[in-house]
Amino acid sequence: MNSFRTPRSHTDRLRNRIADGDIDRVADEALRVMDSSRGAWGAGWERALDQLRALSAEHRRQLLHALADRFHQAGDDTEARCRHLALCTLVAEGLDGAERLTDDPLAAERRKALDDLARRQSFWYAARFEVLGRAELAAGRPLPAPVVAVVRRAALDAHRSDELVALTRQLTDPVLNVGEAWAEQALSDATTPDWQALLAHALTATASKPTAKWDKQARALLDTLGTDRVRDTVLSWLALVGRPRTLPLERRAWEPDINNAYDPYNATALRGLAWLLSLLPPHAGTARALGALVETSLKKVAGTGPRNPKVANAAVIALARVDSEAALAELARLATRVTYKNTAKLLDTALEARATALGLSREEIEELAVPAYGLTDIGHAEHRLGEATALLEVRGSRTVLSWRNAAGKPVKAVPVAVKRDHPDELKDLKTAVKDIDKMLSAQSERLDRQFLARRTWPYATWRERYLDHPLVGTLARRLLWTIDGRTAGYADGALRTLADEPLSEGTQVELWHPAGREPAEIVAWRDWLERHGITQPFKQAHREIYLLTDAERATGTYSNRFAAHILRQHQFHSLAAIRGWHNKLRLRVDDSVPPATRELPQWGLRAEYWIEGDGEEYGVDTTESGSYLRLRTDQVRFYPIDAPQNSAHCSGGAYAMWLGPGQAPVAPVPLADIPPLVLSEVLRDVDLFVGVASVGNDPTWQDGGPDGRFREYWTSYGFGELNASAETRRTLLARLIPRLAIADRCTLEGRFLHVRGDRHTYKIHLGSGNILMTPNDQYLCIVPKSTPATPGTGYLPYEGDRLLAVILSKAMMLAADTKITDPSILSQL
Amino acid sequence: MGIVTFVDETTAGERRTAWGLEIAEERLTVRELIRRRVFQEVAEYNARTPEVFQGLVRPEDAERVLNGYQVRTPRRIDPEAQTVLAEKAFAGNGFLVLVGDRQVTDPDEEIELTLGTEVTFLKLVPLVGG
C-alpha cells in the first residue's frame, strides 16, 4: 500500500524515473500513481498522465508493453482491471492509428473487462473508462448492447466529463438500454425508422413537463404511425414495466437494490412515453395504464426508497393533461393511495386545477370523479352478449361476474358462445371487475378519512353522490349517517332510524361518528346493523373511541397515553403515511427532524407524536443504510396549524420549536380544548401505530431483544392494561365464547381469558395473545405457524384482528392440553 | 327444500356477507354440510377461475395472499380433494362450525336444518411452540 502522497510528489518521482530512462520503473511508478489516485484522472493527477503522454512514440510503445506485462497485478476485480486497461489506453492514445491496431496487446482483455463492467449499474466518470469504449470503436468493433447500457448509465451523472457524454452521443444503437423486459419488448417491436424515431423522441423527455415543441414533434410522429396503433403498442410495453431485469446487475455492498430499480436511462423514455399517451384521444385503457405506472414507479426498493418518482410524476402529469372521466377517476383513486409526498402534491395540484376549472371544491371533484363503470343501479349491472346475459354484482368489497344462458338460467361458466362471439366484451367485463374492486377499496379508504373532514352535504347532492351512486352507494348504504341530526342507516330499500322508521326527507347530511354519543345508542346501532345483516366497509359503529382521561386532564397540554413504547421504525413509517401523517425516517446522523405530524386544516390544528431513534450501535440498532430499526415514543400533542415547527435530534433529546426572526413560541393547545372527535381519531391512529408496530407484539422477543434491553417493556406490553382495540376484542369474545364447545372451560376475567386445561389453567392476555400458566404465571410461548403444512384455513376478510383468531386458536388448543403433540409446546407444560 | 345461510364470522365483530345454499334435506351430518359448502365454492371458482380462491380451505399448491389464496397456475380446483382438506382442517381445529348458537364438533353428528338456520364458520390459526 502506498503511503499517502500528494499528486505533486508523485509527479516529481515520475519525472525522475523518466529522466533515468528506465521504462520498467516508469511503468511501476505510473501504476502507483493510478492506485494512489484510485484511477481518478482529474485534478492534479492529470499532470502525471501528461508526462507519460509527452514521451516519444517509441518510449510510449515500450511503456504500453511494460504495462501490459503487469496486467496480472490488477487481480480479478473488474474495476481494478478496467483501471489498468484505461491507463494503457490513455498512454497509447494518439499513437499512430495503423500501428495501434497491430499493437493492441490487451485487446481481448479489454473486451472481457467491458463485458464484466456491463454487469455493473454504473462507474465513476473520473475513472475514464470511456476510453476503453473509444478504443473498441476505433478498432472498428461496435460495443455490445449491455456495454452501451452501462456507459449511458454512467454518463447520466457525469456532466463534467465531456468525453463520456461525447461517447454516448456516438452510441445510437440500440435506441434503449437492454436489460429490462419492457425495453427489450420495445426494441423488438420498433423495427421501422418511424418507431425508432418515436423511442428516440421519448428519450428527449428530460424536463419535468413537456414543452410545446416536444408535443408538436410527438404529434407529428403520432400522425405518421396512427394513434390507435401507438396506443396499443405502448400500453403493451408499459404492462411490462417493473418486471425483474432480464440482465441482472451485480449489486455492490453499498449499492441499493438496483435490480428492482428502473434503468435510469430508460426511465427518461418512460417519462416520454407517458407524455406521449396524454396526446392521444382519451381512452380508459390509457388512464388505467398510467395509474398503474404511478403505483409501480412508487414501489419502495431497499436503499432507494420509491423506485422512480420521476416516472411516477410524469404519469401523473400525463393523467392531468387528459380531459376524460377515466383519467380524473384515476387521479382521484391515486390521491387516496399515494403517500410519497412529492407525487401526492402533484396529484393534489392536478385535482385542485380540475376543481377550479369547474368551480367546485377539491372534495367535490373527488366525489364527482368516481365513475359508475357501467353499473346501472347500486352495485349491479346486466350486459346482454348475444343470447347470454352477464351479471356484474358488487358483494361487500369485491365484484362478482356471473352468467345466465339464453333461457335465463344461471350457468357456472362463461358460455361458449360468449367466448367465441364476444371476446372483446368479455375482456372489458373482466377489466371492469378489476377496476371496480380497486375503486371500491380506494373509496372505502376515502370515506374512512371523512370523519375528520367536517363535511356536510345538502341532502339531494348526498343522495346523488353517495347513497344512490352505483358504486359508492354499495359502501354508503352500509354506513350510518346523520340527517338533520337524526341518525339513519339504509335497510330494506330505505333510510331508516333506529326504530326502523323510514326517513325520506332531509336538508343536511353528515357521516355519523360514535364519539360523543351515548354508549346505549352506540350499542343499539351495533345491534341494528347485526339485525339487518349489514357488514360495514370499515369500523364505524364498532369504532374505538378515545376519550380524555383524568391523567391527560392533569398533564394538560400533552398525552402520555402512548409514551414509552418501542416501535419498529419502518413499519411505523409506512403505517403513518397511509393514515395521512407526515414522518421522516430517523437516521443515525447528526440531524434534527420534526415529530410525526398530522395536519388537520379543517380544525386549524396539527397533531404531533413525539418519537426518537433507539440505540447506539450501528448495524445492530440500525439498518445497513443507517436508519434506526426502532423508535422510542413519547407524548402526543396538538398545536395550532400555523405554529412554528418543533424538531429534535434524531437520536433523541428534547423537542424544541424552531423560531424564525420575529417569531414568538406558540404553546400547545390544552387537550381539554380539542374537539372530542379529533382527539378520538388522532389517538386511534396512534393506538394503531403502537398496536401494530410495537416490538411487544413479537413473541420471539421474550428474551428482551438486543442485550435484553427491552425485556421489561416487552413484559409490560404483553401483559399490561388493555388498549381500546383489546377492549373491543373482549366484548366480542364475551358474545362468542358461550356458543363454543369449550365454553365451560373458559372465563373472561379482567385482561385475560382464562382457559381450564387438564394440566394447568392458562391465562391468555387479550391485548397481546400472550399466555401465562397458573400457578406461578410462567410464560408459555405459542406462536402462529408461518407456513402451515396442514390444510390452511381461510383468511380473515376484515383487515383487522388476526389476534382474536390467535386467541381463540390458543384457547381451543389449551382446553384440550392433553392432546397436544407439538414437542416444543409440551416441553414448556 | 330449505335455504341454509352460511356466515363466515370474522374476528372484528364484522361478518362477511352471508350467502345461502339450497339444501333439500331436513337433516344432514356436519360432514355433509361442509362437503356441500366446499363443492359450491369450488364450482363457483371453477366457473370463473379468478386469480384468487376465497374458499374455506387453501387448495394444494396455492399461496396465501391478502384476500384469499392465489392459485399458482390458473386451473380447476378438484372439489373432492378440497373436501378432504376441509375435513382434515375441521378435525384439526382449523375452523369451528357453529350451527345456530352451538358449536358442533363431531363430523357425524346430524343436525336439524330448519328454515333460516344460520351456519357460522369461524376460522382459526395454526399454532406451534416458540
PDB file of N, CA, C and O in Angstrom, chain A residues 398 401 412-413 535 732 735 739-741 781-785 788 791-795 797-798 801 804-805 809-810 812 822 824-825, chain B residues 9-16 47-48 54 56-58 69 85 93-94 96 98 100-103 120 123-130:
ATOM      1  N   ARG A 398     -66.010  -6.801  -2.968  1.00  0.00           N
ATOM      2  CA  ARG A 398     -65.497  -7.318  -4.228  1.00  0.00           C
ATOM      3  C   ARG A 398     -66.616  -7.492  -5.251  1.00  0.00           C
ATOM      4  O   ARG A 398     -67.793  -7.476  -4.913  1.00  0.00           O
ATOM      5  N   LEU A 401     -68.690 -11.627 -11.199  1.00  0.00           N
ATOM      6  CA  LEU A 401     -69.240 -11.687 -12.552  1.00  0.00           C
ATOM      7  C   LEU A 401     -69.897 -13.042 -12.708  1.00  0.00           C
ATOM      8  O   LEU A 401     -69.261 -14.077 -12.493  1.00  0.00           O
ATOM      9  N   LYS A 412     -72.713 -21.862 -14.612  1.00  0.00           N
ATOM     10  CA  LYS A 412     -71.494 -21.714 -13.814  1.00  0.00           C
ATOM     11  C   LYS A 412     -70.388 -20.993 -14.589  1.00  0.00           C
ATOM     12  O   LYS A 412     -69.739 -20.093 -14.080  1.00  0.00           O
ATOM     13  N   ALA A 413     -70.187 -21.446 -15.823  1.00  0.00           N
ATOM     14  CA  ALA A 413     -69.017 -20.949 -16.548  1.00  0.00           C
ATOM     15  C   ALA A 413     -69.408 -19.895 -17.577  1.00  0.00           C
ATOM     16  O   ALA A 413     -70.585 -19.682 -17.848  1.00  0.00           O
ATOM     17  N   THR A 535     -72.723  -5.650   6.878  1.00  0.00           N
ATOM     18  CA  THR A 535     -71.294  -5.628   7.171  1.00  0.00           C
ATOM     19  C   THR A 535     -70.772  -4.259   6.793  1.00  0.00           C
ATOM     20  O   THR A 535     -70.897  -3.854   5.640  1.00  0.00           O
ATOM     21  N   LEU A 732     -66.298  -8.884  22.010  1.00  0.00           N
ATOM     22  CA  LEU A 732     -66.627  -9.906  21.013  1.00  0.00           C
ATOM     23  C   LEU A 732     -66.517 -11.305  21.593  1.00  0.00           C
ATOM     24  O   LEU A 732     -67.362 -12.161  21.341  1.00  0.00           O
ATOM     25  N   ARG A 735     -69.344 -12.406  23.575  1.00  0.00           N
ATOM     26  CA  ARG A 735     -70.502 -12.811  22.779  1.00  0.00           C
ATOM     27  C   ARG A 735     -70.311 -14.200  22.180  1.00  0.00           C
ATOM     28  O   ARG A 735     -71.247 -14.949  21.962  1.00  0.00           O
ATOM     29  N   ARG A 739     -71.020 -19.785  22.883  1.00  0.00           N
ATOM     30  CA  ARG A 739     -71.508 -20.643  21.797  1.00  0.00           C
ATOM     31  C   ARG A 739     -70.552 -21.786  21.497  1.00  0.00           C
ATOM     32  O   ARG A 739     -70.844 -22.644  20.676  1.00  0.00           O
ATOM     33  N   LEU A 740     -69.368 -21.760  22.130  1.00  0.00           N
ATOM     34  CA  LEU A 740     -68.349 -22.746  21.779  1.00  0.00           C
ATOM     35  C   LEU A 740     -68.465 -24.008  22.623  1.00  0.00           C
ATOM     36  O   LEU A 740     -68.999 -23.986  23.726  1.00  0.00           O
ATOM     37  N   ALA A 741     -67.886 -25.078  22.090  1.00  0.00           N
ATOM     38  CA  ALA A 741     -67.901 -26.344  22.808  1.00  0.00           C
ATOM     39  C   ALA A 741     -67.080 -26.252  24.088  1.00  0.00           C
ATOM     40  O   ALA A 741     -67.325 -26.980  25.040  1.00  0.00           O
ATOM     41  N   CYS A 781     -44.856 -20.004  25.490  1.00  0.00           N
ATOM     42  CA  CYS A 781     -44.685 -19.410  24.156  1.00  0.00           C
ATOM     43  C   CYS A 781     -45.303 -20.290  23.078  1.00  0.00           C
ATOM     44  O   CYS A 781     -44.821 -21.385  22.789  1.00  0.00           O
ATOM     45  N   ILE A 782     -46.383 -19.828  22.502  1.00  0.00           N
ATOM     46  CA  ILE A 782     -47.005 -20.500  21.355  1.00  0.00           C
ATOM     47  C   ILE A 782     -47.240 -19.424  20.309  1.00  0.00           C
ATOM     48  O   ILE A 782     -47.755 -18.355  20.624  1.00  0.00           O
ATOM     49  N   VAL A 783     -46.822 -19.684  19.081  1.00  0.00           N
ATOM     50  CA  VAL A 783     -46.932 -18.648  18.052  1.00  0.00           C
ATOM     51  C   VAL A 783     -47.642 -19.200  16.812  1.00  0.00           C
ATOM     52  O   VAL A 783     -47.632 -20.409  16.591  1.00  0.00           O
ATOM     53  N   PRO A 784     -48.259 -18.337  16.040  1.00  0.00           N
ATOM     54  CA  PRO A 784     -48.873 -18.793  14.781  1.00  0.00           C
ATOM     55  C   PRO A 784     -47.805 -19.381  13.874  1.00  0.00           C
ATOM     56  O   PRO A 784     -46.701 -18.867  13.782  1.00  0.00           O
ATOM     57  N   LYS A 785     -48.181 -20.469  13.227  1.00  0.00           N
ATOM     58  CA  LYS A 785     -47.253 -21.110  12.301  1.00  0.00           C
ATOM     59  C   LYS A 785     -47.119 -20.223  11.076  1.00  0.00           C
ATOM     60  O   LYS A 785     -48.106 -19.741  10.550  1.00  0.00           O
ATOM     61  N   PRO A 788     -48.115 -22.996   7.324  1.00  0.00           N
ATOM     62  CA  PRO A 788     -48.840 -24.188   7.737  1.00  0.00           C
ATOM     63  C   PRO A 788     -48.720 -25.292   6.695  1.00  0.00           C
ATOM     64  O   PRO A 788     -48.964 -25.064   5.509  1.00  0.00           O
ATOM     65  N   PRO A 791     -53.661 -28.444   5.985  1.00  0.00           N
ATOM     66  CA  PRO A 791     -54.524 -27.633   5.131  1.00  0.00           C
ATOM     67  C   PRO A 791     -54.764 -26.278   5.788  1.00  0.00           C
ATOM     68  O   PRO A 791     -55.194 -26.220   6.936  1.00  0.00           O
ATOM     69  N   GLY A 792     -54.440 -25.239   5.083  1.00  0.00           N
ATOM     70  CA  GLY A 792     -54.586 -23.913   5.655  1.00  0.00           C
ATOM     71  C   GLY A 792     -56.059 -23.586   5.791  1.00  0.00           C
ATOM     72  O   GLY A 792     -56.869 -23.967   4.960  1.00  0.00           O
ATOM     73  N   THR A 793     -56.392 -22.879   6.844  1.00  0.00           N
ATOM     74  CA  THR A 793     -57.775 -22.452   6.947  1.00  0.00           C
ATOM     75  C   THR A 793     -57.911 -21.108   6.278  1.00  0.00           C
ATOM     76  O   THR A 793     -56.931 -20.498   5.879  1.00  0.00           O
ATOM     77  N   GLY A 794     -59.117 -20.664   6.215  1.00  0.00           N
ATOM     78  CA  GLY A 794     -59.399 -19.476   5.399  1.00  0.00           C
ATOM     79  C   GLY A 794     -58.779 -18.220   5.949  1.00  0.00           C
ATOM     80  O   GLY A 794     -58.264 -18.180   7.057  1.00  0.00           O
ATOM     81  N   TYR A 795     -58.855 -17.203   5.160  1.00  0.00           N
ATOM     82  CA  TYR A 795     -58.279 -15.929   5.552  1.00  0.00           C
ATOM     83  C   TYR A 795     -59.311 -15.168   6.373  1.00  0.00           C
ATOM     84  O   TYR A 795     -60.466 -15.579   6.484  1.00  0.00           O
ATOM     85  N   PRO A 797     -61.300 -11.949   6.372  1.00  0.00           N
ATOM     86  CA  PRO A 797     -61.567 -10.932   5.361  1.00  0.00           C
ATOM     87  C   PRO A 797     -61.499  -9.502   5.891  1.00  0.00           C
ATOM     88  O   PRO A 797     -61.182  -8.601   5.158  1.00  0.00           O
ATOM     89  N   TYR A 798     -61.812  -9.295   7.150  1.00  0.00           N
ATOM     90  CA  TYR A 798     -61.746  -7.919   7.631  1.00  0.00           C
ATOM     91  C   TYR A 798     -60.296  -7.593   7.910  1.00  0.00           C
ATOM     92  O   TYR A 798     -59.541  -8.438   8.356  1.00  0.00           O
ATOM     93  N   ASP A 801     -58.407  -8.043  12.839  1.00  0.00           N
ATOM     94  CA  ASP A 801     -57.982  -8.532  14.100  1.00  0.00           C
ATOM     95  C   ASP A 801     -57.619  -9.986  14.016  1.00  0.00           C
ATOM     96  O   ASP A 801     -58.382 -10.841  14.400  1.00  0.00           O
ATOM     97  N   LEU A 804     -57.540 -11.925  17.442  1.00  0.00           N
ATOM     98  CA  LEU A 804     -58.675 -12.619  18.032  1.00  0.00           C
ATOM     99  C   LEU A 804     -58.665 -14.081  17.596  1.00  0.00           C
ATOM    100  O   LEU A 804     -58.914 -14.976  18.393  1.00  0.00           O
ATOM    101  N   ALA A 805     -58.356 -14.296  16.332  1.00  0.00           N
ATOM    102  CA  ALA A 805     -58.280 -15.670  15.837  1.00  0.00           C
ATOM    103  C   ALA A 805     -57.177 -16.421  16.561  1.00  0.00           C
ATOM    104  O   ALA A 805     -57.320 -17.598  16.887  1.00  0.00           O
ATOM    105  N   SER A 809     -57.707 -19.669  18.797  1.00  0.00           N
ATOM    106  CA  SER A 809     -56.989 -20.886  18.441  1.00  0.00           C
ATOM    107  C   SER A 809     -56.234 -21.417  19.658  1.00  0.00           C
ATOM    108  O   SER A 809     -56.203 -22.619  19.918  1.00  0.00           O
ATOM    109  N   LYS A 810     -55.631 -20.494  20.411  1.00  0.00           N
ATOM    110  CA  LYS A 810     -54.886 -20.908  21.593  1.00  0.00           C
ATOM    111  C   LYS A 810     -55.831 -21.507  22.626  1.00  0.00           C
ATOM    112  O   LYS A 810     -55.516 -22.518  23.254  1.00  0.00           O
ATOM    113  N   MET A 812     -58.692 -23.017  22.100  1.00  0.00           N
ATOM    114  CA  MET A 812     -59.124 -24.348  21.653  1.00  0.00           C
ATOM    115  C   MET A 812     -58.038 -25.382  21.943  1.00  0.00           C
ATOM    116  O   MET A 812     -58.304 -26.499  22.353  1.00  0.00           O
ATOM    117  N   ASP A 822     -47.224 -31.277  19.834  1.00  0.00           N
ATOM    118  CA  ASP A 822     -46.054 -30.500  19.429  1.00  0.00           C
ATOM    119  C   ASP A 822     -45.013 -30.495  20.559  1.00  0.00           C
ATOM    120  O   ASP A 822     -45.264 -29.940  21.627  1.00  0.00           O
ATOM    121  N   SER A 824     -42.382 -28.837  21.040  1.00  0.00           N
ATOM    122  CA  SER A 824     -41.887 -27.537  21.504  1.00  0.00           C
ATOM    123  C   SER A 824     -42.889 -26.858  22.443  1.00  0.00           C
ATOM    124  O   SER A 824     -42.533 -25.951  23.177  1.00  0.00           O
ATOM    125  N   ILE A 825     -44.133 -27.314  22.418  1.00  0.00           N
ATOM    126  CA  ILE A 825     -45.103 -26.800  23.396  1.00  0.00           C
ATOM    127  C   ILE A 825     -45.090 -27.687  24.636  1.00  0.00           C
ATOM    128  O   ILE A 825     -45.060 -27.204  25.766  1.00  0.00           O
TER     129      ILE A 825
ATOM    130  N   GLU B   9     -67.890 -15.870  10.213  1.00  0.00           N
ATOM    131  CA  GLU B   9     -67.701 -14.906  11.282  1.00  0.00           C
ATOM    132  C   GLU B   9     -66.243 -14.482  11.251  1.00  0.00           C
ATOM    133  O   GLU B   9     -65.357 -15.300  11.144  1.00  0.00           O
ATOM    134  N   THR B  10     -66.021 -13.197  11.336  1.00  0.00           N
ATOM    135  CA  THR B  10     -64.640 -12.764  11.340  1.00  0.00           C
ATOM    136  C   THR B  10     -64.343 -12.254  12.722  1.00  0.00           C
ATOM    137  O   THR B  10     -65.202 -12.229  13.576  1.00  0.00           O
ATOM    138  N   THR B  11     -63.126 -11.835  12.898  1.00  0.00           N
ATOM    139  CA  THR B  11     -62.695 -11.556  14.244  1.00  0.00           C
ATOM    140  C   THR B  11     -62.810 -10.099  14.595  1.00  0.00           C
ATOM    141  O   THR B  11     -62.206  -9.663  15.541  1.00  0.00           O
ATOM    142  N   ALA B  12     -63.503  -9.335  13.804  1.00  0.00           N
ATOM    143  CA  ALA B  12     -63.602  -7.933  14.178  1.00  0.00           C
ATOM    144  C   ALA B  12     -65.029  -7.599  14.516  1.00  0.00           C
ATOM    145  O   ALA B  12     -65.425  -6.454  14.537  1.00  0.00           O
ATOM    146  N   GLY B  13     -65.812  -8.638  14.734  1.00  0.00           N
ATOM    147  CA  GLY B  13     -67.193  -8.400  15.064  1.00  0.00           C
ATOM    148  C   GLY B  13     -67.974  -8.120  13.806  1.00  0.00           C
ATOM    149  O   GLY B  13     -69.165  -7.930  13.812  1.00  0.00           O
ATOM    150  N   GLU B  14     -67.266  -8.107  12.687  1.00  0.00           N
ATOM    151  CA  GLU B  14     -67.953  -7.908  11.422  1.00  0.00           C
ATOM    152  C   GLU B  14     -68.286  -9.302  10.942  1.00  0.00           C
ATOM    153  O   GLU B  14     -67.696 -10.280  11.329  1.00  0.00           O
ATOM    154  N   ARG B  15     -69.216  -9.396  10.039  1.00  0.00           N
ATOM    155  CA  ARG B  15     -69.488 -10.707   9.497  1.00  0.00           C
ATOM    156  C   ARG B  15     -69.429 -10.544   7.997  1.00  0.00           C
ATOM    157  O   ARG B  15     -69.850  -9.554   7.447  1.00  0.00           O
ATOM    158  N   ARG B  16     -68.859 -11.540   7.374  1.00  0.00           N
ATOM    159  CA  ARG B  16     -68.789 -11.463   5.922  1.00  0.00           C
ATOM    160  C   ARG B  16     -70.174 -11.639   5.366  1.00  0.00           C
ATOM    161  O   ARG B  16     -71.023 -12.258   5.983  1.00  0.00           O
ATOM    162  N   ALA B  47     -65.950 -21.947 -12.263  1.00  0.00           N
ATOM    163  CA  ALA B  47     -66.736 -21.300 -13.314  1.00  0.00           C
ATOM    164  C   ALA B  47     -66.044 -20.034 -13.797  1.00  0.00           C
ATOM    165  O   ALA B  47     -66.145 -19.656 -14.951  1.00  0.00           O
ATOM    166  N   ARG B  48     -65.349 -19.399 -12.909  1.00  0.00           N
ATOM    167  CA  ARG B  48     -64.774 -18.101 -13.280  1.00  0.00           C
ATOM    168  C   ARG B  48     -63.270 -18.130 -13.333  1.00  0.00           C
ATOM    169  O   ARG B  48     -62.652 -17.296 -13.973  1.00  0.00           O
ATOM    170  N   GLN B  54     -61.358 -17.737  -2.803  1.00  0.00           N
ATOM    171  CA  GLN B  54     -61.688 -17.267  -1.464  1.00  0.00           C
ATOM    172  C   GLN B  54     -62.541 -18.286  -0.742  1.00  0.00           C
ATOM    173  O   GLN B  54     -63.645 -18.000  -0.321  1.00  0.00           O
ATOM    174  N   LEU B  56     -63.037 -21.924   1.876  1.00  0.00           N
ATOM    175  CA  LEU B  56     -62.860 -22.289   3.275  1.00  0.00           C
ATOM    176  C   LEU B  56     -61.437 -22.737   3.564  1.00  0.00           C
ATOM    177  O   LEU B  56     -60.839 -22.345   4.561  1.00  0.00           O
ATOM    178  N   VAL B  57     -60.888 -23.591   2.722  1.00  0.00           N
ATOM    179  CA  VAL B  57     -59.525 -24.057   2.985  1.00  0.00           C
ATOM    180  C   VAL B  57     -58.641 -23.806   1.787  1.00  0.00           C
ATOM    181  O   VAL B  57     -59.111 -23.664   0.662  1.00  0.00           O
ATOM    182  N   ARG B  58     -57.372 -23.814   2.048  1.00  0.00           N
ATOM    183  CA  ARG B  58     -56.411 -23.492   0.998  1.00  0.00           C
ATOM    184  C   ARG B  58     -56.230 -24.686   0.071  1.00  0.00           C
ATOM    185  O   ARG B  58     -55.961 -25.796   0.524  1.00  0.00           O
ATOM    186  N   TYR B  69     -56.572 -17.109  -1.513  1.00  0.00           N
ATOM    187  CA  TYR B  69     -55.444 -17.943  -1.878  1.00  0.00           C
ATOM    188  C   TYR B  69     -55.153 -17.770  -3.344  1.00  0.00           C
ATOM    189  O   TYR B  69     -56.033 -17.909  -4.189  1.00  0.00           O
ATOM    190  N   LEU B  85     -59.375 -31.958   2.308  1.00  0.00           N
ATOM    191  CA  LEU B  85     -58.614 -30.942   3.039  1.00  0.00           C
ATOM    192  C   LEU B  85     -59.486 -30.294   4.111  1.00  0.00           C
ATOM    193  O   LEU B  85     -59.042 -30.077   5.239  1.00  0.00           O
ATOM    194  N   ASN B  93     -59.097 -28.627  14.248  1.00  0.00           N
ATOM    195  CA  ASN B  93     -59.423 -27.276  14.718  1.00  0.00           C
ATOM    196  C   ASN B  93     -58.972 -26.176  13.765  1.00  0.00           C
ATOM    197  O   ASN B  93     -58.586 -25.101  14.198  1.00  0.00           O
ATOM    198  N   GLY B  94     -58.969 -26.446  12.478  1.00  0.00           N
ATOM    199  CA  GLY B  94     -58.619 -25.406  11.514  1.00  0.00           C
ATOM    200  C   GLY B  94     -59.732 -24.374  11.452  1.00  0.00           C
ATOM    201  O   GLY B  94     -59.502 -23.194  11.238  1.00  0.00           O
ATOM    202  N   LEU B  96     -63.968 -23.705  13.171  1.00  0.00           N
ATOM    203  CA  LEU B  96     -65.053 -24.202  14.002  1.00  0.00           C
ATOM    204  C   LEU B  96     -66.348 -24.012  13.231  1.00  0.00           C
ATOM    205  O   LEU B  96     -66.467 -23.102  12.417  1.00  0.00           O
ATOM    206  N   LEU B  98     -70.376 -23.416  13.855  1.00  0.00           N
ATOM    207  CA  LEU B  98     -71.461 -23.187  14.796  1.00  0.00           C
ATOM    208  C   LEU B  98     -72.770 -23.301  14.034  1.00  0.00           C
ATOM    209  O   LEU B  98     -72.944 -22.655  13.004  1.00  0.00           O
ATOM    210  N   GLY B 100     -76.534 -22.422  14.375  1.00  0.00           N
ATOM    211  CA  GLY B 100     -77.312 -21.569  15.255  1.00  0.00           C
ATOM    212  C   GLY B 100     -76.375 -21.047  16.320  1.00  0.00           C
ATOM    213  O   GLY B 100     -75.368 -20.439  16.006  1.00  0.00           O
ATOM    214  N   ASP B 101     -76.659 -21.329  17.584  1.00  0.00           N
ATOM    215  CA  ASP B 101     -75.810 -20.791  18.635  1.00  0.00           C
ATOM    216  C   ASP B 101     -75.003 -21.860  19.333  1.00  0.00           C
ATOM    217  O   ASP B 101     -74.688 -21.757  20.501  1.00  0.00           O
ATOM    218  N   ARG B 102     -74.689 -22.957  18.608  1.00  0.00           N
ATOM    219  CA  ARG B 102     -73.994 -24.052  19.283  1.00  0.00           C
ATOM    220  C   ARG B 102     -72.878 -24.571  18.378  1.00  0.00           C
ATOM    221  O   ARG B 102     -73.069 -24.743  17.178  1.00  0.00           O
ATOM    222  N   GLN B 103     -71.719 -24.818  18.994  1.00  0.00           N
ATOM    223  CA  GLN B 103     -70.607 -25.350  18.200  1.00  0.00           C
ATOM    224  C   GLN B 103     -70.793 -26.852  18.034  1.00  0.00           C
ATOM    225  O   GLN B 103     -71.129 -27.550  18.979  1.00  0.00           O
ATOM    226  N   THR B 120     -72.339 -20.877  11.037  1.00  0.00           N
ATOM    227  CA  THR B 120     -71.206 -19.947  11.083  1.00  0.00           C
ATOM    228  C   THR B 120     -69.905 -20.724  11.036  1.00  0.00           C
ATOM    229  O   THR B 120     -69.740 -21.709  11.747  1.00  0.00           O
ATOM    230  N   LYS B 123     -62.877 -19.213  11.530  1.00  0.00           N
ATOM    231  CA  LYS B 123     -61.582 -19.728  11.100  1.00  0.00           C
ATOM    232  C   LYS B 123     -60.498 -19.492  12.138  1.00  0.00           C
ATOM    233  O   LYS B 123     -60.434 -18.424  12.721  1.00  0.00           O
ATOM    234  N   LEU B 124     -59.660 -20.467  12.349  1.00  0.00           N
ATOM    235  CA  LEU B 124     -58.615 -20.344  13.359  1.00  0.00           C
ATOM    236  C   LEU B 124     -57.236 -20.312  12.709  1.00  0.00           C
ATOM    237  O   LEU B 124     -57.096 -20.373  11.503  1.00  0.00           O
ATOM    238  N   VAL B 125     -56.230 -20.216  13.560  1.00  0.00           N
ATOM    239  CA  VAL B 125     -54.855 -20.031  13.083  1.00  0.00           C
ATOM    240  C   VAL B 125     -54.020 -21.218  13.565  1.00  0.00           C
ATOM    241  O   VAL B 125     -54.083 -21.552  14.739  1.00  0.00           O
ATOM    242  N   PRO B 126     -53.245 -21.847  12.692  1.00  0.00           N
ATOM    243  CA  PRO B 126     -52.400 -22.956  13.160  1.00  0.00           C
ATOM    244  C   PRO B 126     -51.285 -22.442  14.078  1.00  0.00           C
ATOM    245  O   PRO B 126     -50.734 -21.366  13.847  1.00  0.00           O
ATOM    246  N   LEU B 127     -50.980 -23.211  15.117  1.00  0.00           N
ATOM    247  CA  LEU B 127     -50.012 -22.737  16.123  1.00  0.00           C
ATOM    248  C   LEU B 127     -48.839 -23.695  16.256  1.00  0.00           C
ATOM    249  O   LEU B 127     -48.979 -24.887  16.011  1.00  0.00           O
ATOM    250  N   VAL B 128     -47.714 -23.171  16.683  1.00  0.00           N
ATOM    251  CA  VAL B 128     -46.575 -24.013  17.055  1.00  0.00           C
ATOM    252  C   VAL B 128     -45.963 -23.426  18.323  1.00  0.00           C
ATOM    253  O   VAL B 128     -46.218 -22.288  18.676  1.00  0.00           O
ATOM    254  N   GLY B 129     -45.151 -24.248  18.976  1.00  0.00           N
ATOM    255  CA  GLY B 129     -44.445 -23.736  20.154  1.00  0.00           C
ATOM    256  C   GLY B 129     -43.329 -22.810  19.700  1.00  0.00           C
ATOM    257  O   GLY B 129     -42.816 -22.935  18.602  1.00  0.00           O
ATOM    258  N   GLY B 130     -42.971 -21.885  20.564  1.00  0.00           N
ATOM    259  CA  GLY B 130     -41.898 -20.966  20.168  1.00  0.00           C
ATOM    260  C   GLY B 130     -40.794 -20.979  21.211  1.00  0.00           C
ATOM    261  O   GLY B 130     -40.871 -21.658  22.203  1.00  0.00           O
TER     262      GLY B 130
END
